[in-house]
């Protein structure tokens, strides 16, 4: 993926500096209003430009598809490119069947001509499964679980799948928890850099939601998961995953109690503008 071209072309898709302006194309608003989800029109414009610039011999990988808003934006008017989407239908008390049906309906309306493969399951298991994608990932969009460990693993576990030059877009990146994970990860993994940050001014900012950061990976040596990172991955898929499943189930049964507890626990790690970094 020619990431320099992506950063050079991006401003021409906005009415001015993307941080402060809306996209020129109002089509992103239409998708954001019609498809239930979390990504903003500005984010959709960024994802779509990335997909347009993807070389045919590379693929696009999204983690965290929910009902498909980000994917519907990414694939718009992009033909001849392969899109993979990983989703475990666990968060937001999503009743799997209902969420899946809504996702498939949205993809039917907005991505009927696109080559999309939905990979259902835990991304940290899927990404470590040999042959899960059929070509190097040139654009990687992470919008899955938002803990420090999951954001660290989102980069570590994906790295072996990435092309020699990859654009990596991370959602909710204005949250301190995401930035801490990136700092930790970049300290011990060569070839990675943070190239652009479009931050939210407030939680759920209409322009940038909770912030989008663009990282670039340039391979400097063959990628393989270190023993330490593999141990963290195993913890995530064997212990943390079960804890999450129980927590989301509890949220379905006692929504008020769980919401208040979660708000208290997450208030620092997800504070935008002046939160502890
Ligand atoms: C914030 S939502 C994604 C929003 C979506 N990209 C949009 O544009 O509306 C996060 C999604 O990630 C999924 N998710 C969380 N952890 C995951 C995991 N370990 N593997 C796969 N999907 C996961 C959740 O089920 C949820 O649907």
Coordinates of C-alpha atoms and ligand atoms in Angstrom, one line a residue:
X1 CA 0.0 0.0 0.0
X2 CA 1.4 3.4 -1.0
X3 CA 0.7 5.2 2.3
X4 CA 2.4 8.4 1.1
X5 CA -0.1 8.7 -1.7
X6 CA -3.0 8.1 0.8
X7 CA -1.8 11.0 3.0
X8 CA -1.2 13.3 0.0
X9 CA -4.6 12.7 -1.5
X10 CA -6.6 12.8 1.7
X11 CA -7.0 16.6 2.1
X12 CA -8.6 16.8 -1.4
X13 CA -11.6 14.9 -0.1
X14 CA -12.4 17.4 2.6
X15 CA -13.5 21.1 2.4
X16 CA -10.3 22.0 4.3
X17 CA -8.0 20.5 7.0
X18 CA -9.8 17.2 7.7
X19 CA -9.5 17.8 11.5
X20 CA -11.7 20.8 11.2
X21 CA -13.8 20.2 8.1
X22 CA -16.4 17.8 6.8
X23 CA -15.9 15.6 3.7
X24 CA -16.9 17.1 0.4
X25 CA -19.0 14.1 -0.6
X26 CA -22.3 14.1 1.3
X27 CA -22.7 10.4 0.6
X28 CA -20.9 9.6 3.9
X29 CA -23.7 11.4 5.9
X30 CA -26.3 9.3 4.1
X31 CA -24.6 6.0 5.2
X32 CA -24.0 7.3 8.7
X33 CA -27.7 8.2 9.1
X34 CA -29.0 5.0 7.5
X35 CA -26.7 2.3 8.9
X36 CA -26.7 2.0 12.7
X37 CA -23.2 2.2 14.1
X38 CA -20.4 4.3 15.5
X39 CA -18.2 5.6 12.8
X40 CA -18.6 9.3 11.7
X41 CA -18.9 10.6 8.1
X42 CA -15.3 11.9 8.3
X43 CA -14.0 8.5 9.3
X44 CA -16.0 6.8 6.5
X45 CA -14.3 9.2 4.0
X46 CA -10.9 8.2 5.3
X47 CA -11.7 4.4 5.2
X48 CA -13.0 4.7 1.7
X49 CA -10.0 6.5 0.4
X50 CA -7.7 3.9 1.9
X51 CA -9.8 1.1 0.3
X52 CA -9.6 2.9 -3.1
X53 CA -5.8 3.0 -3.0
X54 CA -5.4 -0.6 -2.0
X55 CA -3.4 -2.6 -4.6
X56 CA -5.3 -5.6 -6.0
X57 CA -2.8 -8.0 -4.6
X58 CA -3.5 -6.8 -1.1
X59 CA -6.7 -6.9 1.0
X60 CA -8.6 -4.8 3.5
X61 CA -9.1 -6.2 7.0
X62 CA -11.7 -4.8 9.4
X63 CA -12.0 -5.9 13.0
X64 CA -15.3 -4.9 14.7
X65 CA -18.0 -4.6 12.1
X66 CA -21.1 -4.4 14.3
X67 CA -23.9 -3.7 11.9
X68 CA -21.6 -2.7 9.1
X69 CA -21.5 1.1 9.0
X70 CA -17.7 1.3 8.6
X71 CA -17.6 -1.5 6.1
X72 CA -20.4 -0.1 4.0
X73 CA -18.4 3.2 3.8
X74 CA -15.1 1.4 3.0
X75 CA -16.5 -0.6 0.1
X76 CA -18.5 2.2 -1.6
X77 CA -17.6 2.3 -5.3
X78 CA -14.6 0.1 -4.8
X79 CA -14.5 -2.9 -7.1
X80 CA -12.0 -5.7 -7.6
X81 CA -10.7 -5.5 -4.0
X82 CA -11.0 -8.1 -1.3
X83 CA -12.5 -7.1 2.1
X84 CA -12.4 -9.3 5.2
X85 CA -14.5 -8.4 8.3
X86 CA -14.0 -10.0 11.7
X87 CA -16.9 -9.8 14.2
X88 CA -17.8 -12.0 17.2
X89 CA -21.2 -10.4 17.9
X90 CA -20.5 -10.1 21.6
X91 CA -20.6 -6.4 22.6
X92 CA -23.6 -4.2 23.3
X93 CA -25.6 -7.3 24.4
X94 CA -25.9 -8.0 20.7
X95 CA -28.2 -11.0 20.2
X96 CA -26.0 -12.6 17.6
X97 CA -28.8 -13.6 15.2
X98 CA -30.4 -10.2 15.2
X99 CA -27.2 -8.2 14.8
X100 CA -26.0 -10.6 12.0
X101 CA -29.3 -10.2 10.2
X102 CA -29.1 -6.4 10.3
X103 CA -25.4 -6.5 9.2
X104 CA -26.3 -8.8 6.2
X105 CA -29.2 -6.5 5.3
X106 CA -26.9 -3.4 5.4
X107 CA -24.3 -5.2 3.3
X108 CA -27.0 -6.3 0.8
X109 CA -27.9 -2.6 0.3
X110 CA -24.5 -1.0 0.4
X111 CA -22.0 -3.7 -0.5
X112 CA -23.8 -6.0 -2.8
X113 CA -21.1 -5.6 -5.5
X114 CA -18.2 -5.8 -3.1
X115 CA -16.1 -8.8 -2.4
X116 CA -16.7 -9.1 1.4
X117 CA -16.0 -12.1 3.5
X118 CA -17.4 -12.1 7.0
X119 CA -15.2 -14.0 9.4
X120 CA -17.3 -14.7 12.5
X121 CA -15.4 -15.2 15.8
X122 CA -12.8 -13.8 18.1
X123 CA -10.3 -11.7 16.1
X124 CA -7.4 -12.7 18.3
X125 CA -8.1 -16.3 17.4
X126 CA -8.9 -15.7 13.8
X127 CA -5.9 -13.5 13.0
X128 CA -3.6 -16.2 14.5
X129 CA -5.1 -18.9 12.3
X130 CA -2.9 -19.7 9.3
X131 CA -4.5 -18.9 6.0
X132 CA -7.3 -16.8 7.4
X133 CA -6.7 -14.1 4.8
X134 CA -5.6 -15.1 1.3
X135 CA -3.2 -12.1 0.7
X136 CA -1.3 -9.5 2.6
X137 CA -3.4 -6.9 4.4
X138 CA -2.6 -3.5 2.9
X139 CA -5.3 -1.6 4.9
X140 CA -6.2 -2.6 8.5
X141 CA -9.0 -1.0 10.4
X142 CA -9.3 -1.9 14.1
X143 CA -12.6 -1.0 15.8
X144 CA -12.9 -4.1 18.1
X145 CA -12.7 -4.3 21.9
X146 CA -11.1 -1.2 23.5
X147 CA -9.0 -2.3 26.4
X148 CA -5.2 -1.6 26.7
X149 CA -4.5 -5.3 26.1
X150 CA -6.8 -5.7 23.2
X151 CA -5.4 -2.5 21.5
X152 CA -1.8 -3.8 22.0
X153 CA -2.8 -7.2 20.6
X154 CA -4.7 -5.6 17.8
X155 CA -1.3 -4.5 16.4
X156 CA 0.9 -7.4 17.6
X157 CA -1.3 -10.3 16.4
X158 CA -2.1 -8.5 13.1
X159 CA 1.5 -7.7 12.2
X160 CA 2.4 -11.1 10.6
X161 CA -0.6 -10.6 8.2
X162 CA 0.3 -7.2 7.1
X163 CA 1.9 -6.2 3.7
X164 CA 5.4 -4.8 3.8
X165 CA 3.9 -1.3 3.9
X166 CA 0.5 -1.1 5.5
X167 CA -1.9 1.7 6.5
X168 CA -3.4 0.9 10.0
X169 CA -6.4 2.9 11.1
X170 CA -7.4 2.7 14.7
X171 CA -10.8 3.9 15.9
X172 CA -11.5 5.5 19.4
X173 CA -7.8 6.5 19.4
X174 CA -8.5 9.8 21.4
X175 CA -9.0 7.6 24.4
X176 CA -6.0 7.4 26.8
X177 CA -6.3 3.7 27.0
X178 CA -5.7 3.4 23.2
X179 CA -2.8 5.8 23.2
X180 CA -1.1 4.0 26.1
X181 CA -1.4 0.7 24.2
X182 CA 0.2 2.3 21.2
X183 CA 3.0 3.8 23.1
X184 CA 3.8 0.5 24.8
X185 CA 3.6 -1.4 21.5
X186 CA 5.7 1.0 19.5
X187 CA 8.4 0.9 22.1
X188 CA 9.2 -2.7 21.4
X189 CA 8.1 -3.2 17.8
X190 CA 10.2 -1.7 15.0
X191 CA 8.7 -0.5 11.7
X192 CA 5.7 1.2 13.2
X193 CA 4.9 4.9 13.3
X194 CA 1.9 7.1 14.1
X195 CA 1.5 9.3 11.0
X196 CA -1.7 11.2 11.5
X197 CA -4.1 11.8 14.4
X198 CA -7.7 13.1 14.0
X199 CA -8.8 13.6 17.5
X200 CA -12.3 14.1 19.0
X201 CA -12.9 17.3 20.8
X202 CA -15.5 15.6 23.0
X203 CA -16.9 12.1 23.4
X204 CA -18.8 11.0 20.3
X205 CA -17.7 14.1 18.4
X206 CA -19.9 14.4 15.3
X207 CA -16.8 14.9 13.1
X208 CA -14.3 12.3 14.5
X209 CA -16.4 10.2 16.9
X210 CA -13.8 9.2 19.5
X211 CA -10.8 9.9 17.3
X212 CA -9.1 8.1 14.5
X213 CA -5.3 7.6 14.3
X214 CA -3.4 6.5 11.3
X215 CA -0.4 4.3 11.8
X216 CA 2.0 3.0 9.2
X217 CA 3.8 -0.3 9.3
X218 CA 6.9 -0.8 7.2
X219 CA 8.4 -4.2 7.6
X220 CA 12.1 -4.2 8.6
X221 CA 12.4 -7.9 9.3
X222 CA 10.2 -11.0 9.0
X223 CA 7.2 -10.6 11.4
X224 CA 6.4 -13.2 14.0
X225 CA 4.6 -13.1 17.3
X226 CA 7.1 -13.0 20.1
X227 CA 6.7 -15.5 23.0
X228 CA 5.6 -12.7 25.3
X229 CA 3.0 -11.5 22.8
X230 CA 1.8 -15.0 22.2
X231 CA 1.4 -15.5 25.9
X232 CA -0.7 -12.3 26.1
X233 CA -2.8 -13.4 23.1
X234 CA -3.5 -16.8 24.9
X235 CA -4.5 -14.9 28.0
X236 CA -6.9 -12.7 26.0
X237 CA -8.6 -15.6 24.2
X238 CA -8.8 -18.0 27.1
X239 CA -9.4 -15.8 30.2
X240 CA -10.3 -12.3 29.1
X241 CA -12.7 -13.4 26.5
X242 CA -14.7 -15.4 29.1
X243 CA -14.8 -12.5 31.5
X244 CA -16.1 -10.3 28.6
X245 CA -18.8 -12.8 27.7
X246 CA -20.0 -12.9 31.3
X247 CA -19.9 -9.1 31.6
X248 CA -21.9 -8.6 28.4
X249 CA -24.4 -11.2 29.5
X250 CA -24.8 -9.4 32.9
X251 CA -25.3 -6.2 31.1
X252 CA -28.3 -7.7 29.4
X253 CA -29.8 -8.8 32.7
X254 CA -29.0 -5.8 34.9
X255 CA -28.3 -3.0 32.5
X256 CA -28.5 -0.1 35.0
X257 CA -26.1 -1.6 37.6
X258 CA -23.6 -2.7 35.0
X259 CA -23.7 0.6 33.2
X260 CA -23.0 2.6 36.3
X261 CA -20.1 0.2 37.2
X262 CA -18.6 0.4 33.8
X263 CA -18.9 4.2 33.7
X264 CA -16.9 4.4 36.9
X265 CA -14.3 1.9 35.8
X266 CA -13.8 3.4 32.3
X267 CA -14.1 7.1 33.0
X268 CA -10.4 7.7 33.2
X269 CA -9.3 5.5 30.4
X270 CA -11.9 6.9 28.0
X271 CA -11.8 10.6 29.0
X272 CA -11.4 12.8 26.0
X273 CA -9.7 16.2 26.3
X274 CA -7.7 16.5 29.5
X275 CA -8.0 12.9 30.6
X276 CA -4.9 11.3 32.0
X277 CA -2.7 10.0 29.2
Ligands
LIG1 C1 -17.6 -0.2 18.2 S1 -18.2 -1.7 17.5 C2 -17.8 -1.5 15.8 C3 -18.5 -0.4 15.1 C4 -18.5 -0.4 13.6 N1 -17.1 -0.5 13.1 C5 -19.3 0.7 13.0 O1 -18.8 1.4 12.1 O2 -20.4 1.0 13.5 C6 -17.1 -2.9 18.1 C7 -17.5 -4.3 17.6 O3 -16.3 -5.1 17.8 C8 -16.8 -6.4 18.1 N2 -15.7 -7.1 18.8 C9 -15.3 -6.8 20.1 N3 -14.3 -7.7 20.4 C10 -14.1 -8.5 19.4 C11 -13.3 -9.6 19.1 N4 -12.4 -10.0 20.1 N5 -13.3 -10.2 17.9 C12 -14.2 -9.8 17.0 N6 -15.1 -8.8 17.2 C13 -15.0 -8.1 18.3 C14 -18.1 -6.2 18.9 O4 -18.9 -7.3 18.9 C15 -18.6 -4.9 18.3 O5 -19.6 -5.3 17.3

